[in-house]
GROMACS .gro file of C-alpha atoms in nm:
model
  356
    1UNK     CA    1   1.628  13.023   9.239
    2UNK     CA    2   1.346  13.043   9.498
    3UNK     CA    3   1.229  12.718   9.651
    4UNK     CA    4   0.930  12.543   9.495
    5UNK     CA    5   0.761  12.519   9.834
    6UNK     CA    6   0.549  12.800   9.969
    7UNK     CA    7   0.762  13.040  10.169
    8UNK     CA    8   0.633  13.142  10.510
    9UNK     CA    9   0.762  13.498  10.540
   10UNK     CA   10   0.874  13.793  10.331
   11UNK     CA   11   1.225  13.778  10.483
   12UNK     CA   12   1.257  13.415  10.375
   13UNK     CA   13   1.163  13.506  10.019
   14UNK     CA   14   1.426  13.778   9.999
   15UNK     CA   15   1.688  13.557  10.168
   16UNK     CA   16   1.633  13.280   9.914
   17UNK     CA   17   1.673  13.523   9.621
   18UNK     CA   18   1.992  13.678   9.755
   19UNK     CA   19   2.213  13.404   9.613
   20UNK     CA   20   2.095  13.465   9.257
   21UNK     CA   21   2.114  13.841   9.292
   22UNK     CA   22   2.485  13.874   9.212
   23UNK     CA   23   2.462  13.664   8.896
   24UNK     CA   24   2.153  13.852   8.781
   25UNK     CA   25   2.320  14.188   8.839
   26UNK     CA   26   2.632  14.087   8.646
   27UNK     CA   27   2.446  13.936   8.350
   28UNK     CA   28   2.189  14.216   8.337
   29UNK     CA   29   2.446  14.494   8.346
   30UNK     CA   30   2.626  14.326   8.058
   31UNK     CA   31   2.307  14.293   7.855
   32UNK     CA   32   2.199  14.649   7.925
   33UNK     CA   33   2.513  14.806   7.779
   34UNK     CA   34   2.421  15.011   7.473
   35UNK     CA   35   2.263  15.334   7.361
   36UNK     CA   36   1.923  15.277   7.524
   37UNK     CA   37   1.886  15.485   7.839
   38UNK     CA   38   1.807  15.233   8.111
   39UNK     CA   39   1.838  15.280   8.486
   40UNK     CA   40   2.128  15.104   8.664
   41UNK     CA   41   2.043  14.777   8.835
   42UNK     CA   42   2.062  14.769   9.212
   43UNK     CA   43   1.919  14.426   9.289
   44UNK     CA   44   1.988  14.380   9.659
   45UNK     CA   45   1.908  14.741   9.752
   46UNK     CA   46   1.583  14.764   9.558
   47UNK     CA   47   1.421  14.419   9.584
   48UNK     CA   48   1.263  14.466   9.927
   49UNK     CA   49   1.188  14.833   9.861
   50UNK     CA   50   0.980  14.744   9.556
   51UNK     CA   51   0.723  14.544   9.749
   52UNK     CA   52   0.438  14.689   9.950
   53UNK     CA   53   0.438  14.577  10.315
   54UNK     CA   54   0.094  14.423  10.257
   55UNK     CA   55   0.219  14.194   9.978
   56UNK     CA   56   0.173  13.825  10.052
   57UNK     CA   57   0.495  13.614  10.056
   58UNK     CA   58   0.333  13.358   9.825
   59UNK     CA   59   0.252  13.633   9.575
   60UNK     CA   60   0.613  13.757   9.584
   61UNK     CA   61   0.746  13.406   9.523
   62UNK     CA   62   0.503  13.352   9.233
   63UNK     CA   63   0.615  13.671   9.061
   64UNK     CA   64   0.982  13.581   9.111
   65UNK     CA   65   0.917  13.251   8.932
   66UNK     CA   66   0.720  13.401   8.643
   67UNK     CA   67   0.937  13.705   8.570
   68UNK     CA   68   1.286  13.637   8.426
   69UNK     CA   69   1.575  13.738   8.655
   70UNK     CA   70   1.689  14.004   8.406
   71UNK     CA   71   1.376  14.202   8.500
   72UNK     CA   72   1.373  14.153   8.876
   73UNK     CA   73   1.457  14.520   8.925
   74UNK     CA   74   1.105  14.592   8.794
   75UNK     CA   75   0.916  14.357   9.025
   76UNK     CA   76   0.706  14.643   9.163
   77UNK     CA   77   0.540  14.666   8.820
   78UNK     CA   78   0.382  14.326   8.899
   79UNK     CA   79   0.262  14.416   9.251
   80UNK     CA   80  -0.087  14.290   9.328
   81UNK     CA   81  -0.128  14.533   9.619
   82UNK     CA   82  -0.038  14.838   9.410
   83UNK     CA   83  -0.286  14.726   9.143
   84UNK     CA   84  -0.563  14.760   9.401
   85UNK     CA   85  -0.508  15.133   9.451
   86UNK     CA   86  -0.660  15.410   9.234
   87UNK     CA   87  -0.423  15.593   8.996
   88UNK     CA   88  -0.358  15.968   9.025
   89UNK     CA   89  -0.551  16.217   8.813
   90UNK     CA   90  -0.387  16.309   8.481
   91UNK     CA   91  -0.453  16.502   8.160
   92UNK     CA   92  -0.609  16.188   8.009
   93UNK     CA   93  -0.882  16.148   8.273
   94UNK     CA   94  -1.197  16.003   8.118
   95UNK     CA   95  -1.450  16.275   8.031
   96UNK     CA   96  -1.817  16.194   7.969
   97UNK     CA   97  -1.963  16.449   7.729
   98UNK     CA   98  -2.340  16.435   7.690
   99UNK     CA   99  -2.520  16.540   7.373
  100UNK     CA  100  -2.758  16.778   7.548
  101UNK     CA  101  -2.997  16.511   7.673
  102UNK     CA  102  -3.040  16.435   8.044
  103UNK     CA  103  -2.870  16.120   8.174
  104UNK     CA  104  -3.114  15.831   8.220
  105UNK     CA  105  -3.225  15.662   8.540
  106UNK     CA  106  -3.212  15.282   8.549
  107UNK     CA  107  -3.426  15.034   8.736
  108UNK     CA  108  -3.324  14.811   9.025
  109UNK     CA  109  -3.366  14.446   8.928
  110UNK     CA  110  -3.464  14.164   9.162
  111UNK     CA  111  -3.164  13.955   9.263
  112UNK     CA  112  -3.106  13.596   9.365
  113UNK     CA  113  -2.918  13.518   9.687
  114UNK     CA  114  -2.600  13.448   9.489
  115UNK     CA  115  -2.635  13.776   9.300
  116UNK     CA  116  -2.693  13.968   9.624
  117UNK     CA  117  -2.381  13.817   9.780
  118UNK     CA  118  -2.175  13.896   9.468
  119UNK     CA  119  -2.308  14.253   9.461
  120UNK     CA  120  -2.228  14.322   9.825
  121UNK     CA  121  -1.880  14.169   9.792
  122UNK     CA  122  -1.815  14.388   9.484
  123UNK     CA  123  -1.931  14.705   9.661
  124UNK     CA  124  -1.731  14.632   9.978
  125UNK     CA  125  -1.412  14.547   9.788
  126UNK     CA  126  -1.422  14.847   9.555
  127UNK     CA  127  -1.515  15.101   9.823
  128UNK     CA  128  -1.215  14.977  10.022
  129UNK     CA  129  -0.990  15.009   9.716
  130UNK     CA  130  -1.112  15.362   9.651
  131UNK     CA  131  -1.250  15.268   9.308
  132UNK     CA  132  -1.611  15.361   9.394
  133UNK     CA  133  -1.786  15.572   9.657
  134UNK     CA  134  -2.145  15.626   9.778
  135UNK     CA  135  -2.330  15.863   9.546
  136UNK     CA  136  -2.616  16.112   9.567
  137UNK     CA  137  -2.648  16.125   9.188
  138UNK     CA  138  -2.997  16.174   9.048
  139UNK     CA  139  -2.907  15.932   8.769
  140UNK     CA  140  -2.794  15.572   8.786
  141UNK     CA  141  -2.755  15.262   8.569
  142UNK     CA  142  -2.880  14.914   8.663
  143UNK     CA  143  -2.648  14.624   8.742
  144UNK     CA  144  -2.655  14.284   8.572
  145UNK     CA  145  -2.469  13.958   8.630
  146UNK     CA  146  -2.295  13.728   8.384
  147UNK     CA  147  -2.234  13.363   8.467
  148UNK     CA  148  -1.867  13.257   8.462
  149UNK     CA  149  -1.736  12.917   8.353
  150UNK     CA  150  -1.664  12.820   8.714
  151UNK     CA  151  -2.022  12.894   8.818
  152UNK     CA  152  -1.942  13.230   8.975
  153UNK     CA  153  -2.083  13.565   8.868
  154UNK     CA  154  -1.935  13.879   8.713
  155UNK     CA  155  -2.106  14.209   8.792
  156UNK     CA  156  -2.171  14.438   8.495
  157UNK     CA  157  -2.311  14.791   8.501
  158UNK     CA  158  -2.554  14.838   8.211
  159UNK     CA  159  -2.452  15.175   8.065
  160UNK     CA  160  -2.631  15.137   7.731
  161UNK     CA  161  -2.879  15.419   7.806
  162UNK     CA  162  -2.600  15.652   7.920
  163UNK     CA  163  -2.397  15.558   7.611
  164UNK     CA  164  -2.693  15.649   7.390
  165UNK     CA  165  -2.677  16.014   7.505
  166UNK     CA  166  -2.295  16.035   7.518
  167UNK     CA  167  -2.101  16.206   7.238
  168UNK     CA  168  -1.909  15.924   7.070
  169UNK     CA  169  -1.535  15.956   7.007
  170UNK     CA  170  -1.401  15.754   6.716
  171UNK     CA  171  -1.049  15.615   6.726
  172UNK     CA  172  -0.864  15.439   6.443
  173UNK     CA  173  -0.785  15.069   6.463
  174UNK     CA  174  -0.509  14.966   6.219
  175UNK     CA  175  -0.575  14.645   6.022
  176UNK     CA  176  -0.397  14.336   6.149
  177UNK     CA  177  -0.253  14.285   5.800
  178UNK     CA  178  -0.005  14.561   5.888
  179UNK     CA  179   0.132  14.352   6.171
  180UNK     CA  180   0.350  14.131   5.950
  181UNK     CA  181   0.512  14.438   5.795
  182UNK     CA  182   0.587  14.585   6.137
  183UNK     CA  183   0.727  14.256   6.272
  184UNK     CA  184   0.939  14.179   5.967
  185UNK     CA  185   1.273  14.031   6.083
  186UNK     CA  186   1.166  13.984   6.446
  187UNK     CA  187   1.261  13.651   6.603
  188UNK     CA  188   1.176  13.690   6.971
  189UNK     CA  189   0.859  13.814   7.138
  190UNK     CA  190   0.720  13.901   7.482
  191UNK     CA  191   0.361  13.979   7.576
  192UNK     CA  192   0.278  14.213   7.863
  193UNK     CA  193  -0.078  14.239   7.992
  194UNK     CA  194  -0.177  14.562   8.165
  195UNK     CA  195  -0.348  14.489   8.496
  196UNK     CA  196  -0.698  14.634   8.532
  197UNK     CA  197  -0.640  14.841   8.220
  198UNK     CA  198  -0.962  15.044   8.234
  199UNK     CA  199  -0.898  15.125   8.599
  200UNK     CA  200  -0.567  15.287   8.500
  201UNK     CA  201  -0.764  15.604   8.428
  202UNK     CA  202  -0.956  15.825   8.666
  203UNK     CA  203  -1.297  15.969   8.588
  204UNK     CA  204  -1.260  16.344   8.528
  205UNK     CA  205  -1.350  16.539   8.839
  206UNK     CA  206  -1.711  16.649   8.815
  207UNK     CA  207  -1.816  16.358   8.592
  208UNK     CA  208  -1.823  16.089   8.860
  209UNK     CA  209  -2.199  16.124   8.919
  210UNK     CA  210  -2.264  16.018   8.558
  211UNK     CA  211  -2.114  15.674   8.627
  212UNK     CA  212  -2.354  15.606   8.915
  213UNK     CA  213  -2.517  15.265   8.943
  214UNK     CA  214  -2.823  15.187   9.153
  215UNK     CA  215  -2.853  14.885   9.382
  216UNK     CA  216  -3.069  14.773   9.672
  217UNK     CA  217  -2.770  14.858   9.893
  218UNK     CA  218  -2.760  15.218   9.771
  219UNK     CA  219  -2.623  15.419   9.481
  220UNK     CA  220  -2.250  15.426   9.406
  221UNK     CA  221  -2.032  15.606   9.153
  222UNK     CA  222  -1.692  15.528   9.002
  223UNK     CA  223  -1.372  15.722   9.069
  224UNK     CA  224  -1.183  15.511   8.812
  225UNK     CA  225  -1.295  15.438   8.457
  226UNK     CA  226  -1.523  15.133   8.452
  227UNK     CA  227  -1.572  14.886   8.171
  228UNK     CA  228  -1.881  14.951   7.960
  229UNK     CA  229  -1.864  15.324   7.890
  230UNK     CA  230  -1.882  15.394   7.517
  231UNK     CA  231  -1.559  15.598   7.499
  232UNK     CA  232  -1.356  15.394   7.749
  233UNK     CA  233  -1.150  15.213   7.479
  234UNK     CA  234  -1.072  15.547   7.311
  235UNK     CA  235  -0.958  15.701   7.640
  236UNK     CA  236  -0.736  15.402   7.717
  237UNK     CA  237  -0.587  15.406   7.367
  238UNK     CA  238  -0.515  15.778   7.392
  239UNK     CA  239  -0.342  15.729   7.727
  240UNK     CA  240  -0.127  15.440   7.604
  241UNK     CA  241  -0.038  15.619   7.280
  242UNK     CA  242   0.057  15.933   7.472
  243UNK     CA  243   0.287  15.748   7.712
  244UNK     CA  244   0.444  15.510   7.459
  245UNK     CA  245   0.445  15.726   7.143
  246UNK     CA  246   0.819  15.675   7.083
  247UNK     CA  247   0.790  15.295   7.127
  248UNK     CA  248   0.494  15.222   6.898
  249UNK     CA  249   0.580  15.000   6.598
  250UNK     CA  250   0.948  15.025   6.695
  251UNK     CA  251   0.970  14.837   7.025
  252UNK     CA  252   0.617  14.701   7.051
  253UNK     CA  253   0.264  14.697   6.914
  254UNK     CA  254  -0.031  14.752   7.146
  255UNK     CA  255  -0.406  14.707   7.137
  256UNK     CA  256  -0.579  14.850   7.444
  257UNK     CA  257  -0.423  14.650   7.732
  258UNK     CA  258  -0.224  14.395   7.527
  259UNK     CA  259   0.140  14.486   7.460
  260UNK     CA  260   0.361  14.271   7.237
  261UNK     CA  261   0.732  14.349   7.242
  262UNK     CA  262   0.934  14.230   6.942
  263UNK     CA  263   1.306  14.220   6.864
  264UNK     CA  264   1.554  14.064   6.625
  265UNK     CA  265   1.798  13.935   6.891
  266UNK     CA  266   1.805  13.822   7.254
  267UNK     CA  267   2.027  14.109   7.366
  268UNK     CA  268   1.810  14.368   7.192
  269UNK     CA  269   1.497  14.210   7.338
  270UNK     CA  270   1.619  14.242   7.697
  271UNK     CA  271   1.676  14.613   7.636
  272UNK     CA  272   1.332  14.653   7.477
  273UNK     CA  273   1.143  14.472   7.754
  274UNK     CA  274   1.336  14.656   8.025
  275UNK     CA  275   1.259  14.992   7.867
  276UNK     CA  276   0.888  14.906   7.848
  277UNK     CA  277   0.879  14.795   8.214
  278UNK     CA  278   1.059  15.115   8.315
  279UNK     CA  279   0.803  15.323   8.127
  280UNK     CA  280   0.521  15.131   8.297
  281UNK     CA  281   0.677  15.204   8.636
  282UNK     CA  282   0.725  15.573   8.556
  283UNK     CA  283   0.354  15.607   8.475
  284UNK     CA  284   0.211  15.392   8.757
  285UNK     CA  285   0.105  15.119   8.514
  286UNK     CA  286   0.096  14.765   8.647
  287UNK     CA  287   0.101  14.422   8.487
  288UNK     CA  288  -0.020  14.076   8.588
  289UNK     CA  289   0.275  13.836   8.573
  290UNK     CA  290   0.056  13.528   8.525
  291UNK     CA  291  -0.078  13.671   8.197
  292UNK     CA  292   0.262  13.770   8.058
  293UNK     CA  293   0.487  13.572   7.823
  294UNK     CA  294   0.861  13.643   7.810
  295UNK     CA  295   1.122  13.562   7.545
  296UNK     CA  296   0.922  13.330   7.319
  297UNK     CA  297   0.962  13.243   6.950
  298UNK     CA  298   0.582  13.263   6.913
  299UNK     CA  299   0.297  13.424   7.107
  300UNK     CA  300  -0.081  13.433   7.089
  301UNK     CA  301  -0.194  13.788   7.026
  302UNK     CA  302  -0.552  13.909   6.968
  303UNK     CA  303  -0.670  13.579   6.823
  304UNK     CA  304  -0.357  13.527   6.612
  305UNK     CA  305  -0.037  13.331   6.660
  306UNK     CA  306   0.266  13.547   6.584
  307UNK     CA  307   0.603  13.386   6.508
  308UNK     CA  308   0.906  13.448   6.287
  309UNK     CA  309   0.775  13.597   5.959
  310UNK     CA  310   0.440  13.429   6.019
  311UNK     CA  311   0.092  13.533   6.126
  312UNK     CA  312  -0.173  13.262   6.155
  313UNK     CA  313  -0.513  13.207   6.312
  314UNK     CA  314  -0.519  13.074   6.666
  315UNK     CA  315  -0.607  12.702   6.662
  316UNK     CA  316  -0.900  12.750   6.899
  317UNK     CA  317  -1.049  13.010   6.664
  318UNK     CA  318  -1.014  12.763   6.375
  319UNK     CA  319  -1.199  12.504   6.583
  320UNK     CA  320  -1.475  12.757   6.654
  321UNK     CA  321  -1.518  12.830   6.283
  322UNK     CA  322  -1.526  12.462   6.184
  323UNK     CA  323  -1.784  12.383   6.452
  324UNK     CA  324  -1.999  12.694   6.410
  325UNK     CA  325  -2.371  12.607   6.401
  326UNK     CA  326  -2.557  12.706   6.087
  327UNK     CA  327  -2.714  13.052   6.139
  328UNK     CA  328  -3.094  13.030   6.161
  329UNK     CA  329  -3.179  13.402   6.152
  330UNK     CA  330  -3.038  13.736   6.037
  331UNK     CA  331  -2.893  13.826   6.377
  332UNK     CA  332  -2.705  13.495   6.401
  333UNK     CA  333  -2.576  13.541   6.045
  334UNK     CA  334  -2.456  13.895   6.122
  335UNK     CA  335  -2.275  13.766   6.430
  336UNK     CA  336  -2.093  13.499   6.229
  337UNK     CA  337  -2.000  13.744   5.951
  338UNK     CA  338  -1.858  13.983   6.209
  339UNK     CA  339  -1.643  13.701   6.346
  340UNK     CA  340  -1.537  13.587   5.996
  341UNK     CA  341  -1.452  13.940   5.880
  342UNK     CA  342  -1.182  13.954   6.147
  343UNK     CA  343  -0.995  13.677   5.961
  344UNK     CA  344  -1.087  13.768   5.603
  345UNK     CA  345  -0.722  13.837   5.513
  346UNK     CA  346  -0.659  13.459   5.538
  347UNK     CA  347  -0.932  13.369   5.287
  348UNK     CA  348  -0.862  13.410   4.918
  349UNK     CA  349  -1.139  13.598   4.735
  350UNK     CA  350  -1.327  13.636   5.062
  351UNK     CA  351  -1.586  13.883   4.933
  352UNK     CA  352  -1.663  13.661   4.633
  353UNK     CA  353  -1.696  13.352   4.853
  354UNK     CA  354  -1.963  13.529   5.058
  355UNK     CA  355  -2.178  13.571   4.748
  356UNK     CA  356  -2.164  13.203   4.650
   0.00000   0.00000   0.00000
């Protein structure tokens, strides 16, 4: 396996993985025998070809450590460089349909020095990626900043006025109680996190000006779907469902950008995960290796812990409930009830308990 020390060059990374390549190819070809249509493994020929020339050697080594050898033929799915490029246009491009009212114009807020630095860094980075471009739109939303745990700032575009005049698209969300039925008999799980999920979609050509945001450095508009648009989750769900229709509830379950693969045996699971990674590659989807879990008897998924014939509340969520401050107003009470409703299937006579 690759050395634990940081490798100094791309060639050194590939040289150090060459020794394990033959064993991986032999074991993987054996595991992939079956009726599932998977591409043949060509480890030595494809490993270098999968990586962009701009990929850092340290990043390559990290991915090699995090991704099991059986899936090293899909390493390009975990490419950080490829994740920083806009996707191609497709039939599922995000369309913003207004309800006949003109799009609003937002204000430009005063910024602190830290906020100004964060804003300029965000603009520079995303213009370079091709995710945004300068705009001459007559509309534009304001930008806000949210403090992160490490003291840094996250930039957010406040689209609430645009959302108010956008035709809303409803999409069904199946209850989590169905999850146990779907996973019945499964003993092994993997979790795959889609990288920059909202940015996997382009804004429909002609709608880009509606995503404009105003700053003291100028007005910019998105070429990829940003977080915060009212129908963004529906567009992402439609895209994922369209691409993975034959896998849903058979090979994996998915909620927006969180994919959980489930199987009843190790051999079957390798086939399932490989087929999912191949489908991701075919559709220019990318994943972040550091957020993935492979071949586990239990995984955390959407606030739950999923294991063999068991679905339970994540321990941190239990701690939050036990230490929740007593609501002092209607808004605080509504917030708590919304949180509690998510786990109502675990509470006997939940609706009656609320009335006591």
